Coordinates of C-alpha atoms in Angstrom, one line a residue:
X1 CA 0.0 0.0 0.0
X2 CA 1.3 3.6 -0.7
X3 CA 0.9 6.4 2.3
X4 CA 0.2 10.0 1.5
X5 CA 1.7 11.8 4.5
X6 CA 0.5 15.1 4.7
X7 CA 1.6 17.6 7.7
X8 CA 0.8 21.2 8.4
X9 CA 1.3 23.3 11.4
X10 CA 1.1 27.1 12.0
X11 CA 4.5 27.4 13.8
X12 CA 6.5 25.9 11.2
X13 CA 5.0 27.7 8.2
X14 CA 7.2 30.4 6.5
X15 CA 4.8 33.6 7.3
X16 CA 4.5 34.1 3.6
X17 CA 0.8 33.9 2.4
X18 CA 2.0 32.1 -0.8
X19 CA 3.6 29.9 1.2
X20 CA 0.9 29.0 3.8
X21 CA -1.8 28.5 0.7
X22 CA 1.2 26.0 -0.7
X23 CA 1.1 23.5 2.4
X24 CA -2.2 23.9 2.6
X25 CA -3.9 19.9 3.4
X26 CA -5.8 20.4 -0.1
X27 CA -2.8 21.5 -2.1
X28 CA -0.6 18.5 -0.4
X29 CA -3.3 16.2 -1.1
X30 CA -3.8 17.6 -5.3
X31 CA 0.4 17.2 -5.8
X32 CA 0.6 13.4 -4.2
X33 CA -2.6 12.6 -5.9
X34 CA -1.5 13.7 -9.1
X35 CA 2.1 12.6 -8.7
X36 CA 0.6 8.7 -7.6
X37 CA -1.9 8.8 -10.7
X38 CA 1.4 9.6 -13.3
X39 CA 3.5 7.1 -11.9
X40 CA 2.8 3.7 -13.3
X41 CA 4.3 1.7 -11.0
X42 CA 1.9 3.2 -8.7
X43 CA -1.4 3.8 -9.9
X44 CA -2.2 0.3 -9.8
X45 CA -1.5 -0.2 -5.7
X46 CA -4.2 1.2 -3.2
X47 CA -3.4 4.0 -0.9
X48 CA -4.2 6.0 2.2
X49 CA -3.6 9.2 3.5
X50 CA -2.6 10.0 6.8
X51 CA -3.2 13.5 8.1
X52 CA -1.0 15.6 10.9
X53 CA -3.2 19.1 11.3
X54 CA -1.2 21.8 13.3
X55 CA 1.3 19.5 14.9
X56 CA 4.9 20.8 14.3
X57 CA 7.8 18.9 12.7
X58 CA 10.1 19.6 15.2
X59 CA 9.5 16.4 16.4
X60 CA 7.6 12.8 15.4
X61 CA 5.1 12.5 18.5
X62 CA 2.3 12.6 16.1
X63 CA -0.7 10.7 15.5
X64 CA -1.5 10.2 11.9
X65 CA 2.8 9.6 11.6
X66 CA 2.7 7.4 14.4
X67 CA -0.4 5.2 12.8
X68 CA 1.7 5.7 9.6
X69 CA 4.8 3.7 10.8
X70 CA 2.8 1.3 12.8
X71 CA 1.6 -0.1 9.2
X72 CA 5.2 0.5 7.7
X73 CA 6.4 -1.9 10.9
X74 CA 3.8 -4.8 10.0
X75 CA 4.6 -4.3 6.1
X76 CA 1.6 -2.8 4.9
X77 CA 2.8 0.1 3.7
X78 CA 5.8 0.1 1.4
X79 CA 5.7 3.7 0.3
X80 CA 5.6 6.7 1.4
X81 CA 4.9 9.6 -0.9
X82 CA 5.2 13.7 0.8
X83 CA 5.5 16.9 -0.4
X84 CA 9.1 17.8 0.6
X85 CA 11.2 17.0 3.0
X86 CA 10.0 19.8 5.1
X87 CA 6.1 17.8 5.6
X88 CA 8.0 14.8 6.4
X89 CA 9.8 16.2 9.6
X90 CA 12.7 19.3 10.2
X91 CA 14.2 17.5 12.7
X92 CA 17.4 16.7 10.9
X93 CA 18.6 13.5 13.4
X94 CA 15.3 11.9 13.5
X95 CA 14.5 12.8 10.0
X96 CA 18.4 10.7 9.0
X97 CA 17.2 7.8 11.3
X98 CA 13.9 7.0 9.4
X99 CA 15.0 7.6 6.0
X100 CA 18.9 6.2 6.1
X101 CA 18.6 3.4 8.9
X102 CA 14.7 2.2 9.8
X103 CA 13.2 2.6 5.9
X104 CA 15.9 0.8 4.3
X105 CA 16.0 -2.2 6.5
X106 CA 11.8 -2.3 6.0
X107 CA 12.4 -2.1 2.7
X108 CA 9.9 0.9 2.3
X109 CA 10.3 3.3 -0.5
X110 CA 10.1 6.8 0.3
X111 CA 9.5 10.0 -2.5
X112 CA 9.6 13.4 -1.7
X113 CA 8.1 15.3 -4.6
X114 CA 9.0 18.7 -5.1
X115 CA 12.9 17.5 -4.1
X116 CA 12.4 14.8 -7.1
X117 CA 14.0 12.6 -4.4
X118 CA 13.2 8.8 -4.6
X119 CA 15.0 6.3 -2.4
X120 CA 14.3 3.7 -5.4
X121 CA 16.3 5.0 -7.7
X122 CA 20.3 4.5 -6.9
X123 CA 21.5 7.9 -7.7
X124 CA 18.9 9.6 -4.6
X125 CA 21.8 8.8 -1.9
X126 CA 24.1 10.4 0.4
X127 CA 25.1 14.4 1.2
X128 CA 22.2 15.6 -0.9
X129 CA 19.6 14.0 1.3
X130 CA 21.8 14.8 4.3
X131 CA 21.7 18.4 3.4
X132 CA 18.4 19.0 2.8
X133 CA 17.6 17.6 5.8
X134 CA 19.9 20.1 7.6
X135 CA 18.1 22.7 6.1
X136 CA 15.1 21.5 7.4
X137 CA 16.2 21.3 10.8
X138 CA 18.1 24.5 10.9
X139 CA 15.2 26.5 9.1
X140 CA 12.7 24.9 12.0
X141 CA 15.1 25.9 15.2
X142 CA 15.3 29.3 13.8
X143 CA 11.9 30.4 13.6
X144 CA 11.2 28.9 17.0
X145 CA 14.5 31.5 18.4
X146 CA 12.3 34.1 16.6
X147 CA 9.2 33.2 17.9
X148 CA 10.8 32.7 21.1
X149 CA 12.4 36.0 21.7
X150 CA 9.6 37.8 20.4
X151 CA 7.6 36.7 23.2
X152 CA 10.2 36.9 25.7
X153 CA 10.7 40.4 25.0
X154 CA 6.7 40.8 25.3
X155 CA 6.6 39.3 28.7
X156 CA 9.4 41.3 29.5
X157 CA 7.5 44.5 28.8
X158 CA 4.5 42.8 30.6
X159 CA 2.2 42.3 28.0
X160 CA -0.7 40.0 28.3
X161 CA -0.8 38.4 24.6
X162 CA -2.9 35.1 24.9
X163 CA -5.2 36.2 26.8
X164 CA -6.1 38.4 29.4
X165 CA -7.4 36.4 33.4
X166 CA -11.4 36.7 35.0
X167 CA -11.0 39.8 36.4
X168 CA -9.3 41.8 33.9
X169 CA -10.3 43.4 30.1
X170 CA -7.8 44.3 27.3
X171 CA -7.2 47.9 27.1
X172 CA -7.7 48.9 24.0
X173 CA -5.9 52.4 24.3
X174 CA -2.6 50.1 25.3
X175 CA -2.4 46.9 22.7
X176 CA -0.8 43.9 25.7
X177 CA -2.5 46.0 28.3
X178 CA -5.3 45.4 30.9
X179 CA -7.5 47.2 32.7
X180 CA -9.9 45.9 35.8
X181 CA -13.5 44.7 34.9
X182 CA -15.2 45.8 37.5
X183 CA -18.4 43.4 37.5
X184 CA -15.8 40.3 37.5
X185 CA -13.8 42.4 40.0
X186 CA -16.2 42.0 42.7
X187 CA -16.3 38.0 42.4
X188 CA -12.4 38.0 42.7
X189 CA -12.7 40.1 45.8
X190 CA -15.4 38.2 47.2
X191 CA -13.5 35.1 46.8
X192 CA -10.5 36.7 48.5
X193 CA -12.3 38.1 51.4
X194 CA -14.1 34.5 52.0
X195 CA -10.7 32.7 51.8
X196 CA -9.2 35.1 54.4
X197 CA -12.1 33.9 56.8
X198 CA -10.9 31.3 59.4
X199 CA -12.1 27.4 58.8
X200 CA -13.3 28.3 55.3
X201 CA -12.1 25.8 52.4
X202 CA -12.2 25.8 48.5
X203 CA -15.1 23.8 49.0
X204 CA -16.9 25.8 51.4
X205 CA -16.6 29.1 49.2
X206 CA -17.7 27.0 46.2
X207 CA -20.9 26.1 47.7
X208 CA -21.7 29.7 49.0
X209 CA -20.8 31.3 45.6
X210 CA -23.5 28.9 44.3
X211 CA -25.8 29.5 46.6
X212 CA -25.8 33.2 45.9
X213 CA -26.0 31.9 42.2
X214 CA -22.7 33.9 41.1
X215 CA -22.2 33.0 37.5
X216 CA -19.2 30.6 36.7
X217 CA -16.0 32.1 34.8
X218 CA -16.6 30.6 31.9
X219 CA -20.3 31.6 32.3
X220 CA -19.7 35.2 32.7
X221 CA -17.1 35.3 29.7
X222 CA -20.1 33.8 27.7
X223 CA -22.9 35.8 28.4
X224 CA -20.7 39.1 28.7
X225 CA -19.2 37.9 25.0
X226 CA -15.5 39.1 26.6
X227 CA -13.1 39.6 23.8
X228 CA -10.1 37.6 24.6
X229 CA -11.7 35.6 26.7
X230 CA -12.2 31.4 26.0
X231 CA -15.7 30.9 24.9
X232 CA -15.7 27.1 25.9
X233 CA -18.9 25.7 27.1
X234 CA -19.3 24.4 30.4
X235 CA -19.5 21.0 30.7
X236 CA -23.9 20.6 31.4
X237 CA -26.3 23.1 32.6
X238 CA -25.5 22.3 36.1
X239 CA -22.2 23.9 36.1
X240 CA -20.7 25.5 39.2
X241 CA -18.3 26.8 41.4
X242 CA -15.7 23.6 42.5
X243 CA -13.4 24.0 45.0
X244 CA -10.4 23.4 41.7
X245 CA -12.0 26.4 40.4
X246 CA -11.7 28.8 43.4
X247 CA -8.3 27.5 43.6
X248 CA -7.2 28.4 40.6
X249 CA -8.5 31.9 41.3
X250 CA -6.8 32.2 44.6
X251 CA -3.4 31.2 43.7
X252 CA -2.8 33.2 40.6
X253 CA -0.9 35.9 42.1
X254 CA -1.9 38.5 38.6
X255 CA -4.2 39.8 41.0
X256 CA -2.2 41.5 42.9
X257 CA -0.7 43.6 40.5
X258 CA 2.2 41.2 39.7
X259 CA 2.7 40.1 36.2
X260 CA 4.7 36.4 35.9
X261 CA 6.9 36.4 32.9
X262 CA 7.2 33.0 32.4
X263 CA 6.4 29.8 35.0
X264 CA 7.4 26.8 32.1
X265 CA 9.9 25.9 29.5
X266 CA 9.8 23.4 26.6
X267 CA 13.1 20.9 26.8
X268 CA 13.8 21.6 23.3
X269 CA 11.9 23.5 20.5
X270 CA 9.0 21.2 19.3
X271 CA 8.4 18.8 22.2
X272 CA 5.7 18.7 24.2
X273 CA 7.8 18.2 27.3
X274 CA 8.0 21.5 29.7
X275 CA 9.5 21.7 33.1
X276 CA 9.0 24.3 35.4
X277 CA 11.3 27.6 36.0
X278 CA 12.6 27.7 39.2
X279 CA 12.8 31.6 39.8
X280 CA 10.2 32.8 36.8
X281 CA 10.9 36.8 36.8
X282 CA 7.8 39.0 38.4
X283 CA 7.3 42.1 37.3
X284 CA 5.2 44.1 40.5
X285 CA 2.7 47.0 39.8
X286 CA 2.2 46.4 36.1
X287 CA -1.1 46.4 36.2
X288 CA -4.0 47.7 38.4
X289 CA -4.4 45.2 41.4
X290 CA -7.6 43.6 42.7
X291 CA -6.5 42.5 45.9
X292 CA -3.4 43.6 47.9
X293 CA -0.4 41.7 48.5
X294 CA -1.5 41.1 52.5
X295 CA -5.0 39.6 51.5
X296 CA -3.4 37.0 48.9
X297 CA -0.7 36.3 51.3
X298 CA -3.6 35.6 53.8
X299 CA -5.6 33.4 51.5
X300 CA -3.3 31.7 50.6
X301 CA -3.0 29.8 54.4
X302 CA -5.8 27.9 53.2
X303 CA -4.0 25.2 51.6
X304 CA -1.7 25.2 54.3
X305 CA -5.0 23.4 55.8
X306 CA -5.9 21.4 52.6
X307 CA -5.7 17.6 53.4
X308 CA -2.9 15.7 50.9
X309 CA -4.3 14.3 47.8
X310 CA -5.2 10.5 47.8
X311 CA -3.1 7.6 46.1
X312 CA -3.7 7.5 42.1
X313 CA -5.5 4.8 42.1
X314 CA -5.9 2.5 39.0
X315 CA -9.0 0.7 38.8
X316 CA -10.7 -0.8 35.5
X317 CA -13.0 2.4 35.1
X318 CA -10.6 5.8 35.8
X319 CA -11.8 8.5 34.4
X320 CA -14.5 6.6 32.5
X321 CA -17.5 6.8 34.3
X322 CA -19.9 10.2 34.5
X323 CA -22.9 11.5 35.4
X324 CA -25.9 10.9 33.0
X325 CA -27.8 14.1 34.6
X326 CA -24.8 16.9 35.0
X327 CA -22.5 15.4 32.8
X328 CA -19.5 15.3 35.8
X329 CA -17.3 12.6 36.5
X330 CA -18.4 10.5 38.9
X331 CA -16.2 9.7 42.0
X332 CA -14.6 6.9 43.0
X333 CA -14.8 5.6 46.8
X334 CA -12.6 3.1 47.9
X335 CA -13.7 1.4 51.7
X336 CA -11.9 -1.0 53.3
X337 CA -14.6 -2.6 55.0
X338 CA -17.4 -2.5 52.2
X339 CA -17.3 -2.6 48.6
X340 CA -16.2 0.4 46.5
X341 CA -18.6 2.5 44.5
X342 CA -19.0 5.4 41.9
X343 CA -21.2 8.4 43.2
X344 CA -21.9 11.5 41.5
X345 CA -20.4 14.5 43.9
X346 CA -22.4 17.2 41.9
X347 CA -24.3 18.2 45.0
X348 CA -22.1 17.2 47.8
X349 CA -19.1 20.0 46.1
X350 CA -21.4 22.4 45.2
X351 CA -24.3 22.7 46.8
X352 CA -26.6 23.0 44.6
X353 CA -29.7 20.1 44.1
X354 CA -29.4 19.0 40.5
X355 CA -31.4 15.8 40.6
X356 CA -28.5 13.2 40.3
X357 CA -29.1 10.2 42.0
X358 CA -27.8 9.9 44.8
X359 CA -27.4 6.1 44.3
X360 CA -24.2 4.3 45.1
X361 CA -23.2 2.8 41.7
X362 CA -21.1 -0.5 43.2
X363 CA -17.9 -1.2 41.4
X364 CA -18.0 -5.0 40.7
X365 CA -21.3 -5.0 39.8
X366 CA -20.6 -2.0 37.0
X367 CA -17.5 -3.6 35.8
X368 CA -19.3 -7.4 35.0
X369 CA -22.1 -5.0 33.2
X370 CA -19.6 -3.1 31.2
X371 CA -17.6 -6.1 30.5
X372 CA -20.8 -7.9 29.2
X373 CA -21.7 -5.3 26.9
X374 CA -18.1 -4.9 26.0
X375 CA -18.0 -8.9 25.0
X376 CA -20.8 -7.8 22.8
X377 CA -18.6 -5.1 21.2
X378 CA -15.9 -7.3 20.1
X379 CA -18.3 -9.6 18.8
X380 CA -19.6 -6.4 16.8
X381 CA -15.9 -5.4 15.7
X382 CA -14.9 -9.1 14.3
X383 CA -18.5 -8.5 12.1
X384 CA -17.0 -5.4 11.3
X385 CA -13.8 -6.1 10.4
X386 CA -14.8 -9.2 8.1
X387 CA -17.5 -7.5 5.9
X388 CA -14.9 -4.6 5.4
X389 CA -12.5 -7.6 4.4
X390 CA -14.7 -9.3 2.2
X391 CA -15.7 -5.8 -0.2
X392 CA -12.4 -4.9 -0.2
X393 CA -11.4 -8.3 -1.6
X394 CA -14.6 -7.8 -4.1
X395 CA -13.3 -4.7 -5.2
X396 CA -10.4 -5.5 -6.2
X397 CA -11.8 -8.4 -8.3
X398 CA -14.0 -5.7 -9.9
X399 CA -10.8 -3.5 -10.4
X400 CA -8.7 -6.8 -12.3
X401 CA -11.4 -7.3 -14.3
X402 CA -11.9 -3.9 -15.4
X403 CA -8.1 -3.8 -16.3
X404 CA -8.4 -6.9 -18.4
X405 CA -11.2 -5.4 -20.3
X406 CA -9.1 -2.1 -20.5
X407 CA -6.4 -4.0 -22.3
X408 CA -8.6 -6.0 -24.5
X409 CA -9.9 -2.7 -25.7
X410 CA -6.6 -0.9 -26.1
X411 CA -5.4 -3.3 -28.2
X412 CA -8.6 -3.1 -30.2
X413 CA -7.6 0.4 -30.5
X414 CA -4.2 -1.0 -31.8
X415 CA -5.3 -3.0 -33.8
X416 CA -7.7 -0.3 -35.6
X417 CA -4.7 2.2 -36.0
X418 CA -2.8 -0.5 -38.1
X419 CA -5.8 -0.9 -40.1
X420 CA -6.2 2.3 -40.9
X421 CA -2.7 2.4 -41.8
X422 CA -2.7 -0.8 -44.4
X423 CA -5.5 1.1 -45.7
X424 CA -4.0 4.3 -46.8
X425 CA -1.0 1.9 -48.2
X426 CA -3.4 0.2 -49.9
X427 CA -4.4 3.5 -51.3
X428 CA -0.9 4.6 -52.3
X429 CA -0.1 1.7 -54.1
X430 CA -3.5 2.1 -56.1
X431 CA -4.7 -0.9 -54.9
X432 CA -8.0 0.8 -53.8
X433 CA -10.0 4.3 -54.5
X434 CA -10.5 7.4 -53.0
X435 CA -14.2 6.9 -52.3
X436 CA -13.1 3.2 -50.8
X437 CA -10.4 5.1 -48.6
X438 CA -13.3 7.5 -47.5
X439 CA -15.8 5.1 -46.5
X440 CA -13.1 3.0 -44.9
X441 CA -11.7 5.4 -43.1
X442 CA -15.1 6.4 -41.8
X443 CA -16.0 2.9 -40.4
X444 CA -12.6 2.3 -38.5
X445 CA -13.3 6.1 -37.5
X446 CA -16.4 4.8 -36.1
X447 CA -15.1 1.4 -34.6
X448 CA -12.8 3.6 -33.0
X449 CA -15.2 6.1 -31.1
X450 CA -17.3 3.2 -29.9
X451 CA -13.9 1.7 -28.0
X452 CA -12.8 5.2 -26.9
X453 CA -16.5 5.3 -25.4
X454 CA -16.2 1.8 -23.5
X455 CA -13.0 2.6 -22.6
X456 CA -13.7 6.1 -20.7
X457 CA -17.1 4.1 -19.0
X458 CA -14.5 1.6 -17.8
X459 CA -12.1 3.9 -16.7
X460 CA -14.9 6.1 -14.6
X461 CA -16.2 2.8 -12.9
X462 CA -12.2 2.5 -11.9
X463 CA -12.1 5.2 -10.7
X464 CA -15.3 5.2 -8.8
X465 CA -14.0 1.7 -7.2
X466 CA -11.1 3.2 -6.0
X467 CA -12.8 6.5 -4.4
X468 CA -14.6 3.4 -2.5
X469 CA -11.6 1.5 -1.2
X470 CA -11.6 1.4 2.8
X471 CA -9.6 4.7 4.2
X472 CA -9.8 3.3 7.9
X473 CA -8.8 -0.1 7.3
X474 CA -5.7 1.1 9.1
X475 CA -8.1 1.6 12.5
X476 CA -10.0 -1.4 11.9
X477 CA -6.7 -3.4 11.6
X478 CA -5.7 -2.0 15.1
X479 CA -9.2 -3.0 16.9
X480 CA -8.7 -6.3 15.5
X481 CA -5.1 -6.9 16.6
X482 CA -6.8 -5.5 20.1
X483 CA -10.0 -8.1 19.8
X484 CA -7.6 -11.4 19.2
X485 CA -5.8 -9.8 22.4
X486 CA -7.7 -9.8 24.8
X487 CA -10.9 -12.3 23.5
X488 CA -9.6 -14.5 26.2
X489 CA -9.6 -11.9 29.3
X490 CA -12.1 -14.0 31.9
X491 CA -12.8 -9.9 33.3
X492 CA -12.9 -6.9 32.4
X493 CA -9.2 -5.4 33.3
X494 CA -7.4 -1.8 33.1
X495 CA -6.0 -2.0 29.5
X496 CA -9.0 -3.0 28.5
X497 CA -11.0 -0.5 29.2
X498 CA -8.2 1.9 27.8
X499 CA -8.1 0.1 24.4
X500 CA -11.9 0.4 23.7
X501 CA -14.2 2.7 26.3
X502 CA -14.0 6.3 25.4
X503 CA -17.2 7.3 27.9
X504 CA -19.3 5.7 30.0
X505 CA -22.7 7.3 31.4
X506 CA -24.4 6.4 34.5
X507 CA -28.4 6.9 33.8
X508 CA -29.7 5.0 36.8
X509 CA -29.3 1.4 37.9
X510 CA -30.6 -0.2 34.7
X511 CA -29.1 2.1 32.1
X512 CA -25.6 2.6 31.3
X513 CA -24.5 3.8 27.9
X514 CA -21.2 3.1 26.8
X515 CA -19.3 5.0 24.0
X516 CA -16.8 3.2 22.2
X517 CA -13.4 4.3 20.1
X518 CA -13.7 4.2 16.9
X519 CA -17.6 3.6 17.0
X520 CA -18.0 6.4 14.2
X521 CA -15.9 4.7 11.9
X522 CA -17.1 1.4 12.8
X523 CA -20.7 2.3 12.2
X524 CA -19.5 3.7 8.9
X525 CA -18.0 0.5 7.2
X526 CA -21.3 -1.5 8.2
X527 CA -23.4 1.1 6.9
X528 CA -21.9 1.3 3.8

């Protein structure tokens, strides 16, 4: 199978408009398309495309790549077609151990385009390749300096340029400015003032911010339409003050007038990885305060009194299970003396009655339900999986057949064109007249047409066979390797539930839906 890798990201794009339009997903996909369809050692195979949107190439930690060489490791891919080197990665050590060590010894072709580089043909070999990729990598670690300083040298000047906290508006006088919003003001101070209070937790302010029905952050950035602000919904109509979220408030020391330069670091340009700066630099009275120094000092003895955090626990159903009512995770209770349970803590955090049952949800019997239902799912997936199997294998008997009647017709076609020829010789040499030659000539004309008709049909069923060909056997390859895996499990265990549960909602006793990975796609290949 031949893979279309196909990468954009923001960061890494020259700030050219030409260029941006260029490396556009549309424009990669029109160049490998038309690349694969001239090539005629290709045309023939199937292919896939695999897709990176917005994720830099600074480093390989990304999904559609990751699926990509997953496929080149079992063998089903043997090509790889990109744009340029560039798409393919600007990391230049990386980028030197896939296409000089790992490709070659997997025997996978690679073709880069616009660099008319093909790892097929002997000449495409050595400092060239290494060069390019150089490029590549230098270009990359440059523009992230660039970027770098330019926001270094923002902070420095105590600009707020992603967005601006609750509390605050942009000034639009003064572009990385803020001034107070009053109306969000008085929350933060109210939140202050109850934190200073003795024996008062997160938890406790939550529940009497809700109680007085103060609107959420999120909320109030909503319904005010804040510019700058994130317009993100909130997870159900039940949302509220938590004690995370009046934590978050309290321990953000912008409100006293301090502005925090930086608090994290990447490791190196590109990676996700980012450790914390020991000494970030704080720049005091650069904005108008909220609170003093002395109040947020204060409140922040209150999680001098905070318990420490329980164990992470991993049991079959983390971060699985929610709420069927207010859409909230459910929480898990482990006893020593009793079974453990799931129980919605909506009410109990916030205060607020939102008609979740208060039903303990026990955690054997919800893990033999799930794991019921999720026998049933694998069942589904092996259907799945074989009816996809079995059209694809159809289709490509349509697709040989088509391509023997392609031939049989092209060398009609020949076949006509010699004709046609012996006929005008026959001409020449007097053999035959002018009005023979005419109405000769007319007939193979005719002949011809018809063929050159059939032919074009032929050629449009092709190619509406292979617009049908599976795009996600790739996924449906995975959750079979992930059904013959665990097929055997006598319960349902941690990895498990990883591999296939994306969501699980708690209606009552009797109803539990269950949404799976991949469902969509699933669905789609049985639908078809």
């Amino acid at each position: 199978m031949v893979a279309f890798y196909i990468r954009i990201s923001r960061p890494d794009d020259d700030l050219d408009e030409h260029k941006q339009l260029s490396n556009s997903i549309e424009n990669q996909r029109k160049l490998l398309t038309e690349f694969f369809e001239e090539s005629p050692e290709l045309r023939l195979e199937d292919f896939d495309e695999f897709i990176d949107d917005g994720f830099s190439g600074t480093n390989f930690e990304r999904p559609a790549f990751r699926k990509m060489l997953h496929l080149i490791k079992k063998r089903t891919v043997d090509t790889v077609i990109v744009k340029d080197f560039s798409r393919f990665g600007r990391n230049y050590v990386e980028c030197a151990d896939y296409l000089e060590k790992l490709f070659p010894f997997l025997g996978t072709r690679f073709i880069s385009v616009l660099d008319n580089y093909d790892s097929g043909r002997q000449d495409d070999v050595g400092i060239d390749l290494a060069m390019r990729n150089i490029v590549n990598s230098y270009y990359s670690q440059d523009l992230s300096k660039k970027v770098t300083t330019t926001f270094d040298l923002r902070r420095e000047n105590g600009e707020f340029f992603f967005r601006t906290p609750f509390g605050y508006l942009e000034d639009e006088k003064r572009p990385g400015k803020v001034i107070i919003d009053e109306e969000a003001a008085v929350v933060v101070r109210k939140i202050f003032s109850l934190a200073c209070e003795e024996n008062r937790t997160t938890c406790e302010i939550a529940k009497l911010l809700n109680r007085e029905r103060v609107p959420t952050v999120a909320a109030y950035n909503r319904s005010h339409m804040v510019r700058g602000k994130p317009h993100s919904q909130e997870k159900s109509e039940f949302a509220a003050w938590t004690g995370t979220k009046v934590a978050q408030i309290l321990k953000n020391e912008v409100y006293t007038g301090t502005y925090i330069c930086r608090k994290t670091r990447r490791v190196v340009a590109g990676s996700k990885k980012v450790i914390p700066i020991k000494s970030p630099k704080k720049i005091p009275d650069n904005h108008p305060a909220i609170v003093g120094v002395e109040t947020f000092e204060a409140a922040q003895k209150i999680f001098r009194r905070t318990k420490k955090p329980a164990e992470n626990r991993r049991y079959q159903l983390k971060s699985k299970v929610f709420c069927g009512n207010c859409g909230y995770a459910m929480t898990y209770q482990e006893n020593v003396h009793d079974e453990c349970f799931f129980r919605c803590p909506h009410a109990r955090e916030t205060g607020l009655s939102s008609g979740c049952p208060d039903d303990r949800f026990p955690e054997e019997l919800l893990n033999g339900r799930v794991y019921l239902r999720l026998r049933q799912w694998m069942t589904f997936l092996l259907t799945a999986c074989g009816k996809a199997e079995e059209e694809e294998k159809s289709r490509w008997e349509c697709l040989e057949l088509l391509e023997e009647e392609s031939a049989e017709l092209t060398e009609a076609l020949e076949s006509l064109g010699l004709e046609k020829i012996a006929l005008y010789e026959s001409y020449t040499a007097g053999e035959i007249s002018r009005e023979e030659l005419a109405t000769g000539k007319q007939k193979l004309s005719q002949e011809s047409d018809s063929i050159n008709a059939e032919l074009t049909a032929l050629q449009e069923r092709e190619s509406a066979l292979r617009t049908l060909r599976n795009r996600h056997k790739p996924e449906l390859d995975a959750l079979l390797e992930s059904v013959h895996l665990f097929q055997n499990e006598p319960r349902l265990t941690r990895r498990m539930s990883e591999t296939f549960i994306s969501h699980i909602t708690i209606q009552n006793k009797w109803q539990i839906d269950i949404e799976w990975k991949d469902e969509k796609v699933v669905r789609e290949v049985l639908d078809r």
